[in-house]
XYZ file of N, CA and C in Angstrom:
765
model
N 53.147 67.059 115.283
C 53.000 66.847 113.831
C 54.369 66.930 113.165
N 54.509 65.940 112.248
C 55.687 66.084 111.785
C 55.674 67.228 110.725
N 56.907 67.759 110.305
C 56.984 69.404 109.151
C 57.017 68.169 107.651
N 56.279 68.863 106.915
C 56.457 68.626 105.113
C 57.538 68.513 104.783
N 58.023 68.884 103.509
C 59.161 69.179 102.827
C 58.835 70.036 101.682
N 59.633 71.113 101.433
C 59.755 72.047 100.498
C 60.311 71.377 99.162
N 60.071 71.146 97.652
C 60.553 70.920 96.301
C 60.682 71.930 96.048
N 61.850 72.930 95.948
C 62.301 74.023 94.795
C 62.211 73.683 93.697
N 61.488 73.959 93.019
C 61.114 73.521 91.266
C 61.550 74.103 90.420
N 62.592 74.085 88.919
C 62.323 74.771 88.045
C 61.685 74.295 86.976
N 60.759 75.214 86.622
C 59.355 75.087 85.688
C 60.104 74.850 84.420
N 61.323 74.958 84.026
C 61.775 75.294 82.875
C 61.520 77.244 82.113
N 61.757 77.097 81.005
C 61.370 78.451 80.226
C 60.084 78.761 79.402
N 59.187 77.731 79.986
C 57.946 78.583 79.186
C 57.358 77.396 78.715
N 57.968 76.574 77.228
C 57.247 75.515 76.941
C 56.857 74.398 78.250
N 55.449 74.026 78.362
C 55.222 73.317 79.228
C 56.400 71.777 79.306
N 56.471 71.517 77.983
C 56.587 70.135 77.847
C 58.721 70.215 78.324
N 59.050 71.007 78.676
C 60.351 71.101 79.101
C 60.503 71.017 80.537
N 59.998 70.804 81.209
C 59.879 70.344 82.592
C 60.388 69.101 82.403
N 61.421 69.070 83.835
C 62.044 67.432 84.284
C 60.826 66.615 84.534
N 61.443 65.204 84.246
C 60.160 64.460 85.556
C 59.757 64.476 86.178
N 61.153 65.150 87.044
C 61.267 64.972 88.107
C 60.270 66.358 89.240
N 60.456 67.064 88.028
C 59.720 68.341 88.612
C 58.172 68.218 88.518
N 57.839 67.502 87.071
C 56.517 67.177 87.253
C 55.858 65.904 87.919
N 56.690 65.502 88.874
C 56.211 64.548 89.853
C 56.197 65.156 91.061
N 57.297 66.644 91.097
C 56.476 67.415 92.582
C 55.214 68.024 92.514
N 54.630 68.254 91.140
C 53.887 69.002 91.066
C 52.556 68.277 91.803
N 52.681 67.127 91.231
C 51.622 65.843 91.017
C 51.498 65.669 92.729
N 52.484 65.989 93.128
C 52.309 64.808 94.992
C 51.845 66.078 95.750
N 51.968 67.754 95.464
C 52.066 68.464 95.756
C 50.884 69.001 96.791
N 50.489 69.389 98.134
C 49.358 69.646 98.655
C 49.734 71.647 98.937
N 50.721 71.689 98.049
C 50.436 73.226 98.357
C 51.995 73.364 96.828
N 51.428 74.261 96.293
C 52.275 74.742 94.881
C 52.363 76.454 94.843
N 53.259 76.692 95.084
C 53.177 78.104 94.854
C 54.186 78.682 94.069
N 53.782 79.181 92.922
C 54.015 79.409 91.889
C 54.557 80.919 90.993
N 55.352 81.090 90.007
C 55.291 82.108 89.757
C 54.943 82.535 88.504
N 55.357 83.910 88.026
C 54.948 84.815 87.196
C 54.774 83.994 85.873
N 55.984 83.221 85.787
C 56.866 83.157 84.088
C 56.155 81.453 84.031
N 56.182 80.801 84.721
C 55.514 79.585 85.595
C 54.337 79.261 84.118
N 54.375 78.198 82.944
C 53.725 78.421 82.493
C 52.430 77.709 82.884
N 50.811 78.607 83.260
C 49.962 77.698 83.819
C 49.677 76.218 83.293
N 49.689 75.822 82.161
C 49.303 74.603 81.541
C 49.714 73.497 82.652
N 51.007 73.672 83.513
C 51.818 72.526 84.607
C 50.485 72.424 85.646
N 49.971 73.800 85.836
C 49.103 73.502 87.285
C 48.141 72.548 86.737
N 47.971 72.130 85.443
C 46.641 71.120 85.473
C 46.862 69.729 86.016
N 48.121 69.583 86.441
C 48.668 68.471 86.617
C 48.726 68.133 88.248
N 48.422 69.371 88.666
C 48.444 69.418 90.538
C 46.781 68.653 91.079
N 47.163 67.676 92.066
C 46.122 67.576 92.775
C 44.822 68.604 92.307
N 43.444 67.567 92.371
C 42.097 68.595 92.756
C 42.420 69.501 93.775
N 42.757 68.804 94.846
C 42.406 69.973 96.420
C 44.177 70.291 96.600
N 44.517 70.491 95.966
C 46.125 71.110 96.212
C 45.689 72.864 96.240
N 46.516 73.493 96.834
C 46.312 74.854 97.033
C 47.336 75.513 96.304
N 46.785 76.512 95.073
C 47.598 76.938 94.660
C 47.885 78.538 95.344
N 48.800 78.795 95.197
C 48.974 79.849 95.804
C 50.103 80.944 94.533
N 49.807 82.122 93.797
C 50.092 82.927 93.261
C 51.642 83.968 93.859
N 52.844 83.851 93.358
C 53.905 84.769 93.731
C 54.331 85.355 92.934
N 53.831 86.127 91.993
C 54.426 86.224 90.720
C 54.960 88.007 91.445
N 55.754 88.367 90.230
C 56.438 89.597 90.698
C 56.612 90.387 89.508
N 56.519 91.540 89.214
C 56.636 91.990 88.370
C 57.761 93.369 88.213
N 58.260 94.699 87.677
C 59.117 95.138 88.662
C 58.189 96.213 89.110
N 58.637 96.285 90.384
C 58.217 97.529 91.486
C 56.807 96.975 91.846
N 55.909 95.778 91.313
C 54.840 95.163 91.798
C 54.839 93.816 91.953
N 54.808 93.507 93.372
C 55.231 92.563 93.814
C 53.585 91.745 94.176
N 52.978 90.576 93.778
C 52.077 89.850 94.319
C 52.396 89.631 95.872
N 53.191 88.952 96.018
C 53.612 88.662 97.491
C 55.266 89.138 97.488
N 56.163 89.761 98.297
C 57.205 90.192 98.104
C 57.838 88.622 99.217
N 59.363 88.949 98.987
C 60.112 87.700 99.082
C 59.948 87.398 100.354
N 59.679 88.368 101.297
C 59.454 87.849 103.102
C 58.553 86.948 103.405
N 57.266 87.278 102.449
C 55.822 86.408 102.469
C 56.632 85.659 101.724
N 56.916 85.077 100.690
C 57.313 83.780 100.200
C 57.742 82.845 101.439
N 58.655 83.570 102.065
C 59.897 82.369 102.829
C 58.466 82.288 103.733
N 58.010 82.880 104.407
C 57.192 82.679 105.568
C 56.223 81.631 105.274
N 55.428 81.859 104.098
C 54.968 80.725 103.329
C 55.343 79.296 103.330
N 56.448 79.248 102.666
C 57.094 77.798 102.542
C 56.996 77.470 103.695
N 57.553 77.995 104.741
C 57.900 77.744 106.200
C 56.511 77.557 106.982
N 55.344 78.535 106.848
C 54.088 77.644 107.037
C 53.756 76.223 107.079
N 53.514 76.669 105.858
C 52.846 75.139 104.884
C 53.594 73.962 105.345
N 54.838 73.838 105.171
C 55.515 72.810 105.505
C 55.569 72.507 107.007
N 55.361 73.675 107.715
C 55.296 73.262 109.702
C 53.976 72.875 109.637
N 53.007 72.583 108.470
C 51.525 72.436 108.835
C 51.999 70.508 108.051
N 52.884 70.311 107.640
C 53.189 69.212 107.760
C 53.088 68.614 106.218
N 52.681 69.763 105.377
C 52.342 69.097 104.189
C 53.853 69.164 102.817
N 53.383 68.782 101.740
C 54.310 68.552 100.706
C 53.804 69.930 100.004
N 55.144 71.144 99.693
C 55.239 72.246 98.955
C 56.189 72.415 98.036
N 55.721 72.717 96.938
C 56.140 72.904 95.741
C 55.948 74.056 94.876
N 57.227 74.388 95.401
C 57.715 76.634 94.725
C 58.035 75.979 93.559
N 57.228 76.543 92.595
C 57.517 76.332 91.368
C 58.024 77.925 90.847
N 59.171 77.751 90.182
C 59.775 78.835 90.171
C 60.074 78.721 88.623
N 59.715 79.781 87.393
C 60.378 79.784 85.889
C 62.050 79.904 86.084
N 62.060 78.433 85.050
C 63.613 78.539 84.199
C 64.205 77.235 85.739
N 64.938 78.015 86.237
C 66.187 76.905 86.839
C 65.881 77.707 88.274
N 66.107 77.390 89.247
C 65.743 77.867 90.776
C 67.071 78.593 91.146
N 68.265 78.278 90.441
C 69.548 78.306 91.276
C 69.908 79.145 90.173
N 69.204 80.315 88.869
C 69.900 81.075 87.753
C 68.589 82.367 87.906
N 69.362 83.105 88.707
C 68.282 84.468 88.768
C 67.383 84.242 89.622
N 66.931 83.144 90.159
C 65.573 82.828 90.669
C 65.616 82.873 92.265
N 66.135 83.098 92.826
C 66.932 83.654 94.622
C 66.131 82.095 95.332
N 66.356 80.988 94.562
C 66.351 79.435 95.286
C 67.190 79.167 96.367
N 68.874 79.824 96.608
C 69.768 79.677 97.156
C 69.001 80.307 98.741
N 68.134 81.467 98.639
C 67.705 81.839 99.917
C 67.053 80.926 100.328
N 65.486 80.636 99.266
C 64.499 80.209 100.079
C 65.141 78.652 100.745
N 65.848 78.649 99.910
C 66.762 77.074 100.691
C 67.246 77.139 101.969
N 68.299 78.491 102.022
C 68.641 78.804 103.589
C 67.578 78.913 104.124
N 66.703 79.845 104.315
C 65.349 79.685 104.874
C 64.649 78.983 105.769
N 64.598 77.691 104.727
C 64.027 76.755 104.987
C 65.266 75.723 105.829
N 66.521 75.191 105.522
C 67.522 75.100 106.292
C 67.565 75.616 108.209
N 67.561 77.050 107.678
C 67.331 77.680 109.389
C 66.104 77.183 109.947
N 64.964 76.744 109.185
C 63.960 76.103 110.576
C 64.177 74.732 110.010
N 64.924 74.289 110.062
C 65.040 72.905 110.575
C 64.157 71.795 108.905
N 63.208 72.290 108.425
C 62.589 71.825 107.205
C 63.598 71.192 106.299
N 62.483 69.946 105.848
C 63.552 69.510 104.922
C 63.099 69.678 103.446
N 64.319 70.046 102.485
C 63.713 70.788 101.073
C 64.614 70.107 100.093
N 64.465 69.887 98.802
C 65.025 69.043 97.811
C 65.174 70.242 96.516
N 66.169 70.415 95.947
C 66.369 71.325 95.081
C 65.945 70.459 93.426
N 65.263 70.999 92.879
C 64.932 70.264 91.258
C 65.693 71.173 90.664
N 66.777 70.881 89.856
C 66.879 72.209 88.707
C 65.788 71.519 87.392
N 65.607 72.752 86.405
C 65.191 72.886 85.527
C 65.835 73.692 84.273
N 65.189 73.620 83.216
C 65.771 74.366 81.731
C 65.912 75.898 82.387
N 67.148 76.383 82.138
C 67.179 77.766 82.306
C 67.053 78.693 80.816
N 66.044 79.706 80.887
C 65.942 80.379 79.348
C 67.322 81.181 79.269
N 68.312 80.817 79.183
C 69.885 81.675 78.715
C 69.748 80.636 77.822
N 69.295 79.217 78.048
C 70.245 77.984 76.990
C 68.893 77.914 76.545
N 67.615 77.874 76.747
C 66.346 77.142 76.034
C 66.033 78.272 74.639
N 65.834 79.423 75.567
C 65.010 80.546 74.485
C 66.019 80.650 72.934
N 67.575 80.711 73.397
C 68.780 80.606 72.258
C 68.194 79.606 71.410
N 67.935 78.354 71.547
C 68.321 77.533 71.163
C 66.615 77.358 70.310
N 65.706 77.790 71.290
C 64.395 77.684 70.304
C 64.286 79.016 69.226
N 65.503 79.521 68.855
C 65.480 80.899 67.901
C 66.382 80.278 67.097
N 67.211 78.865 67.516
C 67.800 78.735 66.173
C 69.433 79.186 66.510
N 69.586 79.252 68.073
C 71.167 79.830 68.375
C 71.914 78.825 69.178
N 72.860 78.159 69.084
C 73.325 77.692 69.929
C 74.657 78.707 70.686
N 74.493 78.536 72.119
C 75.559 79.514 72.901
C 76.738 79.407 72.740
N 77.157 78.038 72.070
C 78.553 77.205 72.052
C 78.254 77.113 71.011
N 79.510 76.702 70.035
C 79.892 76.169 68.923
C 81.657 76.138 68.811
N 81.886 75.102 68.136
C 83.336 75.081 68.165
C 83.677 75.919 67.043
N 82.692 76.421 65.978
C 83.806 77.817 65.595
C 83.450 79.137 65.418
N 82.438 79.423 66.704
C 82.621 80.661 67.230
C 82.472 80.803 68.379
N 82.215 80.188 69.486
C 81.723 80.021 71.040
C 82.411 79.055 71.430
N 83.409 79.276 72.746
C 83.639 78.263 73.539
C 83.629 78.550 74.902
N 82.860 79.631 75.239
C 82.713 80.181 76.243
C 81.368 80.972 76.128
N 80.611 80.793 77.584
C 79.390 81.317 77.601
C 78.934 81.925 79.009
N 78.284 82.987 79.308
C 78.155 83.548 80.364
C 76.503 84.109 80.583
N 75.820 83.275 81.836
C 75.010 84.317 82.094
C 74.661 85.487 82.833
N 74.197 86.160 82.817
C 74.295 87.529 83.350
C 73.064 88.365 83.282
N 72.854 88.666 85.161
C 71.490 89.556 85.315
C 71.412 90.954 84.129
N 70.498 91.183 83.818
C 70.132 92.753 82.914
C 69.709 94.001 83.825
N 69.607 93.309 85.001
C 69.213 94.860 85.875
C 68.887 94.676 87.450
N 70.504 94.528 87.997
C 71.370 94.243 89.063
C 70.668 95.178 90.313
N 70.999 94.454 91.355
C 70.119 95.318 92.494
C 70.238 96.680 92.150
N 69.395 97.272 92.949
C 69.108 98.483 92.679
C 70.020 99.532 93.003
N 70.698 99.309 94.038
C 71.814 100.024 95.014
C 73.160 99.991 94.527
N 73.034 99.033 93.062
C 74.738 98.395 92.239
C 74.258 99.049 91.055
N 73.214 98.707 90.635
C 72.852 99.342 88.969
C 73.921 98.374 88.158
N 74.278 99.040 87.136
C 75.088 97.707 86.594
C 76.656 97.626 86.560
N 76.929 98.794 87.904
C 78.515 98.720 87.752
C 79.306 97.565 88.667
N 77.829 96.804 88.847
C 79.276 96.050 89.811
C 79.458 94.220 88.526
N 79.103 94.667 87.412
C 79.411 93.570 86.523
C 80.767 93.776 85.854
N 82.049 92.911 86.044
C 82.689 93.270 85.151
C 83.032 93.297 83.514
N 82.578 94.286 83.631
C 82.686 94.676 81.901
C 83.663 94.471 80.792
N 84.834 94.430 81.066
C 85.965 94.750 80.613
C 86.159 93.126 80.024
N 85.555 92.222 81.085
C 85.472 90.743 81.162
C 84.277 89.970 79.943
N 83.186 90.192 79.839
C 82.173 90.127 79.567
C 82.375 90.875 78.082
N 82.806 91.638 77.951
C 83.417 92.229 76.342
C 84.326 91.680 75.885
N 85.121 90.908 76.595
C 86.539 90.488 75.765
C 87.276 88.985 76.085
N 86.309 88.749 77.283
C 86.782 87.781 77.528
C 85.859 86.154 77.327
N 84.201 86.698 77.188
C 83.045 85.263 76.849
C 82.598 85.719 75.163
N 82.622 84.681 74.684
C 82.397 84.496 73.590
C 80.619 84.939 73.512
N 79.922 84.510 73.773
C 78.307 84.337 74.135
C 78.257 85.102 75.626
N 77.604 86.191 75.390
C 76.901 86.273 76.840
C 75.402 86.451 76.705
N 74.183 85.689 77.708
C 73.226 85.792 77.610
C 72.645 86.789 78.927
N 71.967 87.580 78.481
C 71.496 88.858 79.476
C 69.593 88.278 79.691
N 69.677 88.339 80.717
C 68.206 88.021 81.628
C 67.672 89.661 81.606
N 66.123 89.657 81.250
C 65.535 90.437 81.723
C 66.140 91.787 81.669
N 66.655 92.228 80.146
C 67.454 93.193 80.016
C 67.266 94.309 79.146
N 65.604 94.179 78.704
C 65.105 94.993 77.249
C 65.111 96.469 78.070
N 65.165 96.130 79.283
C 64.969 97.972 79.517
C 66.445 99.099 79.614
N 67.330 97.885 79.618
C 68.652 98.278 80.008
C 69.937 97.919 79.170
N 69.048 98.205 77.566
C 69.699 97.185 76.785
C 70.796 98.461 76.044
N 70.239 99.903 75.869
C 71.010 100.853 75.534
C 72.509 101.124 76.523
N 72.481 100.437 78.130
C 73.703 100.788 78.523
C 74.383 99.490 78.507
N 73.873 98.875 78.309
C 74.580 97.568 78.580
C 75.595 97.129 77.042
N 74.530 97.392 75.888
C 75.622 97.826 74.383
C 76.491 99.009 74.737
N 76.273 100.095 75.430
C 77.869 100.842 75.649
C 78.638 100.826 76.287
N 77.913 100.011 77.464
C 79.214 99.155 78.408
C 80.171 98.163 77.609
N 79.079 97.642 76.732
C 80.118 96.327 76.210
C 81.217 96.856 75.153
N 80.918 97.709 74.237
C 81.296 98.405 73.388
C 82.512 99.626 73.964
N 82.422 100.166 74.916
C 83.505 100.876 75.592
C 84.287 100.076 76.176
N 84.052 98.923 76.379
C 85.294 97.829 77.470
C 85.758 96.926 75.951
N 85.516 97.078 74.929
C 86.510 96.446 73.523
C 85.506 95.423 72.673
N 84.167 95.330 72.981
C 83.306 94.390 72.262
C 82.992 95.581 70.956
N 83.466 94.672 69.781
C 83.057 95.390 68.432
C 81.230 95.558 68.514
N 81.408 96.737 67.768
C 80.091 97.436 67.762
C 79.125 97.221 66.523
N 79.858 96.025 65.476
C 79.102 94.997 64.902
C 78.482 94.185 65.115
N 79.211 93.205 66.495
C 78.886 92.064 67.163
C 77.244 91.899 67.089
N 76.664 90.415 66.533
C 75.235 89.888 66.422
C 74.683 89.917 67.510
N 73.604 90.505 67.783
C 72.901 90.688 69.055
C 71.615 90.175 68.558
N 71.017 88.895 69.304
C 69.395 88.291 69.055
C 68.446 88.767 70.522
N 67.639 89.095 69.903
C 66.135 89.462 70.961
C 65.436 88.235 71.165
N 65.073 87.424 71.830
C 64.141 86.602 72.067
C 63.281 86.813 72.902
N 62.016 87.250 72.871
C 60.476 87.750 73.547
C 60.178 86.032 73.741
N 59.705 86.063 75.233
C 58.897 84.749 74.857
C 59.394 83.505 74.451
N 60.998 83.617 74.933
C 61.369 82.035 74.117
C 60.451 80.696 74.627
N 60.386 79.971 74.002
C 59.919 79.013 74.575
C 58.106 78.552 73.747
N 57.600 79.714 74.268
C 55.941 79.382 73.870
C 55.561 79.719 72.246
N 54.205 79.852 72.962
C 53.960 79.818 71.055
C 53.737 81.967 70.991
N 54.048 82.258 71.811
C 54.019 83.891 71.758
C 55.602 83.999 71.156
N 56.575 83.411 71.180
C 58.110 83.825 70.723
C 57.875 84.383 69.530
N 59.162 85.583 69.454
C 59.721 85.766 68.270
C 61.044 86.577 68.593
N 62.003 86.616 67.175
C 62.829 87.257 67.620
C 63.542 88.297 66.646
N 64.027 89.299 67.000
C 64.888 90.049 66.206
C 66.629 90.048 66.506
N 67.160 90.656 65.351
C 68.649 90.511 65.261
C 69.069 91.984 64.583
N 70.222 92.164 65.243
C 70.984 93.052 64.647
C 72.073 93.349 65.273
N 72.989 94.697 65.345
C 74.225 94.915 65.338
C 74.282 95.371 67.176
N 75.689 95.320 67.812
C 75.486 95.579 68.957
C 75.168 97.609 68.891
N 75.474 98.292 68.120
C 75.557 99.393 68.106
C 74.141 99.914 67.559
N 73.148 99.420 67.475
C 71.739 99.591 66.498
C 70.495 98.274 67.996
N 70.907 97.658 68.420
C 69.920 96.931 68.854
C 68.656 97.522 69.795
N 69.497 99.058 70.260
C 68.847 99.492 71.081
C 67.183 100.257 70.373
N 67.573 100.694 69.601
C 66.974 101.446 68.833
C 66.116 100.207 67.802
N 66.423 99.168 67.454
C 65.521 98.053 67.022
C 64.625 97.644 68.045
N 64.918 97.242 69.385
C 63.817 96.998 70.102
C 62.971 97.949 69.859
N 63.168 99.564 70.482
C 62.507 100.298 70.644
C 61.360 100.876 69.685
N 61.711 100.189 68.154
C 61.123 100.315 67.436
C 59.860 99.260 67.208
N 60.456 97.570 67.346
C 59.727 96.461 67.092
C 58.891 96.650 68.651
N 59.169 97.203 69.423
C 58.137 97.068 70.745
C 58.432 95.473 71.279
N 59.625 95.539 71.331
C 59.834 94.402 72.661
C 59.988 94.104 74.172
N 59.592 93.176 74.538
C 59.174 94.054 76.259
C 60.006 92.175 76.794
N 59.992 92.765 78.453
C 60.489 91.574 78.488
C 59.265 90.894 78.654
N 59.138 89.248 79.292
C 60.136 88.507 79.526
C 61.336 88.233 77.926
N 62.411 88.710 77.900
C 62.868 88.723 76.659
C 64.855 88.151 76.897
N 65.121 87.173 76.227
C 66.658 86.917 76.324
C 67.168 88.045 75.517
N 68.347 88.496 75.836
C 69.333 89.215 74.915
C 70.545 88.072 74.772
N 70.960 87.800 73.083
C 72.060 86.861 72.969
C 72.842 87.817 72.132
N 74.478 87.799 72.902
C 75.488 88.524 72.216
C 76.346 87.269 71.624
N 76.650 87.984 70.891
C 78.215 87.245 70.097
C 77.608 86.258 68.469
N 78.857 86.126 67.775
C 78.866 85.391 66.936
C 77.926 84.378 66.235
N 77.307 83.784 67.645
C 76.637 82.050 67.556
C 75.523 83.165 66.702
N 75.076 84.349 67.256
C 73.628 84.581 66.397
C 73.334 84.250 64.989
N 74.586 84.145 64.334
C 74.628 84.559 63.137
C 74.193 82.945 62.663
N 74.126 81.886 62.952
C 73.732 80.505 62.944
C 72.135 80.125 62.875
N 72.317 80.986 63.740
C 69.906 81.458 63.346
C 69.591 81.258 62.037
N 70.513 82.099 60.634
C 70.086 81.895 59.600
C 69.998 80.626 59.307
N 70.448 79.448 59.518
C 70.595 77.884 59.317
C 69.700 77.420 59.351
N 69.088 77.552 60.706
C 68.766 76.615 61.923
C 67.612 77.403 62.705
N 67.022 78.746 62.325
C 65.548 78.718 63.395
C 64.374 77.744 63.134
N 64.866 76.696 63.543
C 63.615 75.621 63.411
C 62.139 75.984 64.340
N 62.183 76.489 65.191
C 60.985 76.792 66.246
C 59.890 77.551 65.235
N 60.563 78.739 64.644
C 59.550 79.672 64.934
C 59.467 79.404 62.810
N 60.116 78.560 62.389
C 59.859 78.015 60.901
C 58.701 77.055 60.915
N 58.322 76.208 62.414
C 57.658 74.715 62.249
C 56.094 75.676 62.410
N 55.998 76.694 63.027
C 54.883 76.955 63.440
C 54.890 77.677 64.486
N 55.364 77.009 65.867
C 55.312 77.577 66.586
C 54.178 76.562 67.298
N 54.241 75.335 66.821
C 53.049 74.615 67.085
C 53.047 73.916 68.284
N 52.073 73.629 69.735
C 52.135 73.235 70.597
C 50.801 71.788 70.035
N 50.951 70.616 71.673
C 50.033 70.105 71.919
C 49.557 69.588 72.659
């Protein structure tokens, strides 16, 4: 029997309708989709009747299937000869450990096609009304995990860099780690004014967001009850929200 092929998918950030074509044409050919957490379901209506979906979502310290069953998975399905499609939230190759399941799949011989997709550093900003860039306050932009393997914690980010040297940095998955990460930035030379935006939910019709100072944000989440999935946006561009939050002004309206 000949082996399948693996599609690394990114789902985009949440709104369904931000998916490539290209991604929603793996979905469509797909005889096995396995999917994750952030993954918004509305895409699976688009999979084959008899396609098999299969659930990977992860949460922290609770894992649906942990990353060994994933690879073993792909590597199944596809030696059973069929077409699989890891649909993975945001971009496969930004936080999303695509670069493994690729080796993975590489070491047995399988052949796999990488899709990128919308990554939420640039979507969720931008549906709050922020752009990461601007020519007169951003010309530099950085993304950056919120809560680094477990065995690094967050000292192996350089700080000193990330405070003084990117205009915009966008923090993944960082509401729990958002009190050290403002005194990291703030002890390595980032003013302790600097606009800091919360985005819960960019993307869907659940978004919203808050703003405030880098020296106060911690204590605003903790108050508004923000949880992730949530962007943290530093620097300047926030302050452009006042212009321009068109998303969450129109409604918030899907269809």
């Amino acid at each position: 029997m000949k082996d399948g092929i693996v599609y690394l998918v990114g789902a985009g950030p949440g709104d369904p309708k931000l998916i490539t074509v290209y991604g929603l044409e793996c979905i469509q050919k797909a005889d096995v989709i396995a999917y994750d957490r952030l993954v918004n379901p509305k895409l699976l209506e688009f999979a084959k009747k008899d396609a098999e979906l299969v659930y990977c979502g992860k949460l922290p310290g609770k894992h649906h299937l942990i990353q060994d069953e994933i690879h073993s998975l792909l590597v199944e399905k596809a030696q059973e000869g069929k077409i699989v499609t890891r649909l993975k939230g945001g971009d496969p190759f930004v936080f999303g450990r695509g670069a493994e399941e690729a080796e993975i799949l590489k070491n047995h011989g399988i052949a796999y096609e990488i899709v990128p997709g919308i990554t939420a550093g640039i979507a969720a900003p931008a549906y709050a009304g922020i752009p990461v860039t601007h020519r007169d306050f951003a010309t530099s932009f950085a993304l950056v995990t919120g809560h680094g393997r477990e065995e690094k914690g967050q000292d192996f980010l350089n700080w000193p860099a990330l405070a003084t040297g990117i205009d915009t940095v966008a923090f993944y998955m960082s509401v729990g780690n958002i009190a050290y990460i403002s005194k990291k930035l703030i002890e390595n030379g980032r003013k302790a004014t600097t606009p800091v935006a919360v985005i819960e939910w960019g993307t869907t019709d659940q978004q919203r967001t808050i703003t405030g100072q880098l020296d106060e944000i911690a204590s605003i989440i903790e108050r508004e009850g923000y949880h992730n999935p949530s962007m943290i946006v530093v620097g300047e561009v926030v302050n452009v929200r006042e212009k321009i939050q068109w998303f969450e002004e129109q409604g918030m309206a899907f269809t």
